[in-house]
């Protein structure tokens, strides 16, 4: 029963995100808005002390549902694989731009991530041992 309650809760947040996205004509996908709303709700309902969420005695329905969905995550890649097979002719024609976009996108992502990490380390004055002089 907890699984169904948690799954219903996840779907309600996704529906709210879709509704907000459509109502305000946002370019952000509805599930992303729904996930953000869920995150904000969890922040509001759970006490956070020193970056750690206080653990409750029993698992909640959301944890049970999320664990069950994540255990079957590999099944969600089947439609993507079918899409690749369906559009194999398009991939054969445009393989070079696709590979270039993947490689350049990965390099840019790694460079930006490294830059942000270096900037935050300097900003927070984190030494090589991972200890910060600045308290957040």
PDB file of C-alpha atoms in Angstrom:
ATOM      1  CA  UNK A   1       0.000   0.000   0.000  1.00  0.00           C
ATOM      2  CA  UNK A   2       2.877   2.365   0.787  1.00  0.00           C
ATOM      3  CA  UNK A   3       4.260   1.812  -2.712  1.00  0.00           C
ATOM      4  CA  UNK A   4       0.993   2.921  -4.339  1.00  0.00           C
ATOM      5  CA  UNK A   5       0.755   5.942  -2.059  1.00  0.00           C
ATOM      6  CA  UNK A   6       4.310   6.988  -2.904  1.00  0.00           C
ATOM      7  CA  UNK A   7       3.812   6.403  -6.633  1.00  0.00           C
ATOM      8  CA  UNK A   8       0.601   8.430  -6.537  1.00  0.00           C
ATOM      9  CA  UNK A   9       2.456  11.233  -4.785  1.00  0.00           C
ATOM     10  CA  UNK A  10       5.196  11.215  -7.445  1.00  0.00           C
ATOM     11  CA  UNK A  11       2.612  11.298 -10.236  1.00  0.00           C
ATOM     12  CA  UNK A  12       0.702  14.145  -8.551  1.00  0.00           C
ATOM     13  CA  UNK A  13       3.867  16.238  -8.416  1.00  0.00           C
ATOM     14  CA  UNK A  14       4.589  15.431 -12.068  1.00  0.00           C
ATOM     15  CA  UNK A  15       1.028  16.427 -12.977  1.00  0.00           C
ATOM     16  CA  UNK A  16       1.370  19.694 -11.051  1.00  0.00           C
ATOM     17  CA  UNK A  17       4.620  20.395 -12.901  1.00  0.00           C
ATOM     18  CA  UNK A  18       2.981  19.678 -16.264  1.00  0.00           C
ATOM     19  CA  UNK A  19       0.062  21.941 -15.362  1.00  0.00           C
ATOM     20  CA  UNK A  20       2.351  24.799 -14.336  1.00  0.00           C
ATOM     21  CA  UNK A  21       4.465  24.364 -17.465  1.00  0.00           C
ATOM     22  CA  UNK A  22       1.431  24.429 -19.759  1.00  0.00           C
ATOM     23  CA  UNK A  23      -0.448  27.180 -17.897  1.00  0.00           C
ATOM     24  CA  UNK A  24       2.490  29.600 -17.893  1.00  0.00           C
ATOM     25  CA  UNK A  25       3.839  28.436 -21.305  1.00  0.00           C
ATOM     26  CA  UNK A  26       7.259  27.699 -19.832  1.00  0.00           C
ATOM     27  CA  UNK A  27      10.022  26.076 -21.822  1.00  0.00           C
ATOM     28  CA  UNK A  28      10.971  23.978 -18.782  1.00  0.00           C
ATOM     29  CA  UNK A  29       9.558  20.430 -18.920  1.00  0.00           C
ATOM     30  CA  UNK A  30       6.758  19.668 -16.504  1.00  0.00           C
ATOM     31  CA  UNK A  31       8.538  16.758 -14.781  1.00  0.00           C
ATOM     32  CA  UNK A  32      11.465  19.056 -13.943  1.00  0.00           C
ATOM     33  CA  UNK A  33       9.094  21.575 -12.356  1.00  0.00           C
ATOM     34  CA  UNK A  34       7.328  18.750 -10.517  1.00  0.00           C
ATOM     35  CA  UNK A  35      10.626  17.400  -9.221  1.00  0.00           C
ATOM     36  CA  UNK A  36      11.567  20.888  -8.022  1.00  0.00           C
ATOM     37  CA  UNK A  37       8.222  21.210  -6.235  1.00  0.00           C
ATOM     38  CA  UNK A  38       8.747  17.804  -4.632  1.00  0.00           C
ATOM     39  CA  UNK A  39      12.234  18.851  -3.498  1.00  0.00           C
ATOM     40  CA  UNK A  40      10.888  22.063  -1.971  1.00  0.00           C
ATOM     41  CA  UNK A  41       8.108  20.124  -0.239  1.00  0.00           C
ATOM     42  CA  UNK A  42      10.596  17.658   1.206  1.00  0.00           C
ATOM     43  CA  UNK A  43      12.738  20.538   2.449  1.00  0.00           C
ATOM     44  CA  UNK A  44       9.710  22.082   4.110  1.00  0.00           C
ATOM     45  CA  UNK A  45       8.535  18.885   5.832  1.00  0.00           C
ATOM     46  CA  UNK A  46      11.840  17.390   6.984  1.00  0.00           C
ATOM     47  CA  UNK A  47      14.074  18.905   9.588  1.00  0.00           C
ATOM     48  CA  UNK A  48      17.569  19.454   8.280  1.00  0.00           C
ATOM     49  CA  UNK A  49      20.383  19.856  10.776  1.00  0.00           C
ATOM     50  CA  UNK A  50      23.986  20.388   9.648  1.00  0.00           C
ATOM     51  CA  UNK A  51      23.220  19.122   6.160  1.00  0.00           C
ATOM     52  CA  UNK A  52      21.826  15.776   7.409  1.00  0.00           C
ATOM     53  CA  UNK A  53      18.168  14.843   7.272  1.00  0.00           C
ATOM     54  CA  UNK A  54      16.956  13.463  10.588  1.00  0.00           C
ATOM     55  CA  UNK A  55      16.016   9.859   9.972  1.00  0.00           C
ATOM     56  CA  UNK A  56      12.561   8.735  10.935  1.00  0.00           C
ATOM     57  CA  UNK A  57      11.826   5.403  12.576  1.00  0.00           C
ATOM     58  CA  UNK A  58       9.996   3.942   9.599  1.00  0.00           C
ATOM     59  CA  UNK A  59      10.560   4.259   5.888  1.00  0.00           C
ATOM     60  CA  UNK A  60       8.121   6.548   4.202  1.00  0.00           C
ATOM     61  CA  UNK A  61       6.089   5.716   1.134  1.00  0.00           C
ATOM     62  CA  UNK A  62       8.134   7.966  -1.125  1.00  0.00           C
ATOM     63  CA  UNK A  63      11.351   6.126  -0.274  1.00  0.00           C
ATOM     64  CA  UNK A  64       9.745   2.747  -0.957  1.00  0.00           C
ATOM     65  CA  UNK A  65       8.323   3.876  -4.314  1.00  0.00           C
ATOM     66  CA  UNK A  66      11.529   5.575  -5.446  1.00  0.00           C
ATOM     67  CA  UNK A  67      13.605   2.493  -4.546  1.00  0.00           C
ATOM     68  CA  UNK A  68      11.254   0.211  -6.470  1.00  0.00           C
ATOM     69  CA  UNK A  69      11.316   2.453  -9.544  1.00  0.00           C
ATOM     70  CA  UNK A  70      15.098   2.813  -9.448  1.00  0.00           C
ATOM     71  CA  UNK A  71      15.551  -0.948  -9.181  1.00  0.00           C
ATOM     72  CA  UNK A  72      13.896  -1.254 -12.614  1.00  0.00           C
ATOM     73  CA  UNK A  73      15.597   1.782 -14.169  1.00  0.00           C
ATOM     74  CA  UNK A  74      17.230  -0.294 -16.915  1.00  0.00           C
ATOM     75  CA  UNK A  75      13.785  -0.997 -18.412  1.00  0.00           C
ATOM     76  CA  UNK A  76      13.417   2.702 -19.182  1.00  0.00           C
ATOM     77  CA  UNK A  77      16.284   2.485 -21.683  1.00  0.00           C
ATOM     78  CA  UNK A  78      14.427   0.028 -23.924  1.00  0.00           C
ATOM     79  CA  UNK A  79      12.386   2.742 -25.736  1.00  0.00           C
ATOM     80  CA  UNK A  80      15.602   4.681 -26.407  1.00  0.00           C
ATOM     81  CA  UNK A  81      17.204   1.574 -27.890  1.00  0.00           C
ATOM     82  CA  UNK A  82      14.164   0.958 -30.070  1.00  0.00           C
ATOM     83  CA  UNK A  83      14.327   4.581 -31.225  1.00  0.00           C
ATOM     84  CA  UNK A  84      17.944   4.099 -32.275  1.00  0.00           C
ATOM     85  CA  UNK A  85      17.029   1.044 -34.319  1.00  0.00           C
ATOM     86  CA  UNK A  86      14.032   2.779 -35.918  1.00  0.00           C
ATOM     87  CA  UNK A  87      16.144   5.772 -36.964  1.00  0.00           C
ATOM     88  CA  UNK A  88      19.312   3.871 -37.925  1.00  0.00           C
ATOM     89  CA  UNK A  89      19.280   5.386 -41.428  1.00  0.00           C
ATOM     90  CA  UNK A  90      19.291   8.887 -39.962  1.00  0.00           C
ATOM     91  CA  UNK A  91      22.197   7.901 -37.696  1.00  0.00           C
ATOM     92  CA  UNK A  92      24.145   6.550 -40.672  1.00  0.00           C
ATOM     93  CA  UNK A  93      23.692   9.845 -42.544  1.00  0.00           C
ATOM     94  CA  UNK A  94      24.514  12.164 -39.631  1.00  0.00           C
ATOM     95  CA  UNK A  95      26.978  10.169 -37.519  1.00  0.00           C
ATOM     96  CA  UNK A  96      29.737  12.796 -37.627  1.00  0.00           C
ATOM     97  CA  UNK A  97      27.704  15.714 -36.208  1.00  0.00           C
ATOM     98  CA  UNK A  98      26.227  13.404 -33.571  1.00  0.00           C
ATOM     99  CA  UNK A  99      29.641  12.138 -32.418  1.00  0.00           C
ATOM    100  CA  UNK A 100      31.068  15.681 -32.506  1.00  0.00           C
ATOM    101  CA  UNK A 101      28.183  16.984 -30.370  1.00  0.00           C
ATOM    102  CA  UNK A 102      28.610  14.168 -27.856  1.00  0.00           C
ATOM    103  CA  UNK A 103      32.392  14.612 -27.565  1.00  0.00           C
ATOM    104  CA  UNK A 104      32.323  18.423 -27.455  1.00  0.00           C
ATOM    105  CA  UNK A 105      29.394  18.447 -25.043  1.00  0.00           C
ATOM    106  CA  UNK A 106      31.227  16.058 -22.723  1.00  0.00           C
ATOM    107  CA  UNK A 107      34.442  18.102 -22.848  1.00  0.00           C
ATOM    108  CA  UNK A 108      32.603  21.370 -22.213  1.00  0.00           C
ATOM    109  CA  UNK A 109      30.654  19.804 -19.325  1.00  0.00           C
ATOM    110  CA  UNK A 110      33.816  18.464 -17.692  1.00  0.00           C
ATOM    111  CA  UNK A 111      35.630  21.796 -18.125  1.00  0.00           C
ATOM    112  CA  UNK A 112      32.765  23.821 -16.643  1.00  0.00           C
ATOM    113  CA  UNK A 113      32.379  21.355 -13.753  1.00  0.00           C
ATOM    114  CA  UNK A 114      36.110  21.516 -12.999  1.00  0.00           C
ATOM    115  CA  UNK A 115      36.054  25.312 -13.184  1.00  0.00           C
ATOM    116  CA  UNK A 116      33.111  25.554 -10.794  1.00  0.00           C
ATOM    117  CA  UNK A 117      34.804  23.129  -8.395  1.00  0.00           C
ATOM    118  CA  UNK A 118      38.045  25.121  -8.431  1.00  0.00           C
ATOM    119  CA  UNK A 119      36.146  28.372  -7.956  1.00  0.00           C
ATOM    120  CA  UNK A 120      34.165  26.972  -5.023  1.00  0.00           C
ATOM    121  CA  UNK A 121      37.304  25.503  -3.440  1.00  0.00           C
ATOM    122  CA  UNK A 122      38.961  28.921  -3.599  1.00  0.00           C
ATOM    123  CA  UNK A 123      35.819  30.688  -2.438  1.00  0.00           C
ATOM    124  CA  UNK A 124      35.348  28.349   0.531  1.00  0.00           C
ATOM    125  CA  UNK A 125      39.122  28.065   1.101  1.00  0.00           C
ATOM    126  CA  UNK A 126      39.155  24.279   1.067  1.00  0.00           C
ATOM    127  CA  UNK A 127      42.614  22.760   1.477  1.00  0.00           C
ATOM    128  CA  UNK A 128      44.004  19.535  -0.012  1.00  0.00           C
ATOM    129  CA  UNK A 129      42.641  17.487   2.920  1.00  0.00           C
ATOM    130  CA  UNK A 130      39.104  18.629   2.173  1.00  0.00           C
ATOM    131  CA  UNK A 131      38.869  20.779   5.291  1.00  0.00           C
ATOM    132  CA  UNK A 132      37.196  24.155   4.978  1.00  0.00           C
ATOM    133  CA  UNK A 133      38.159  27.236   6.905  1.00  0.00           C
ATOM    134  CA  UNK A 134      34.787  28.778   6.041  1.00  0.00           C
ATOM    135  CA  UNK A 135      31.607  27.553   7.711  1.00  0.00           C
ATOM    136  CA  UNK A 136      28.517  27.595   5.507  1.00  0.00           C
TER     137      UNK A 136
END
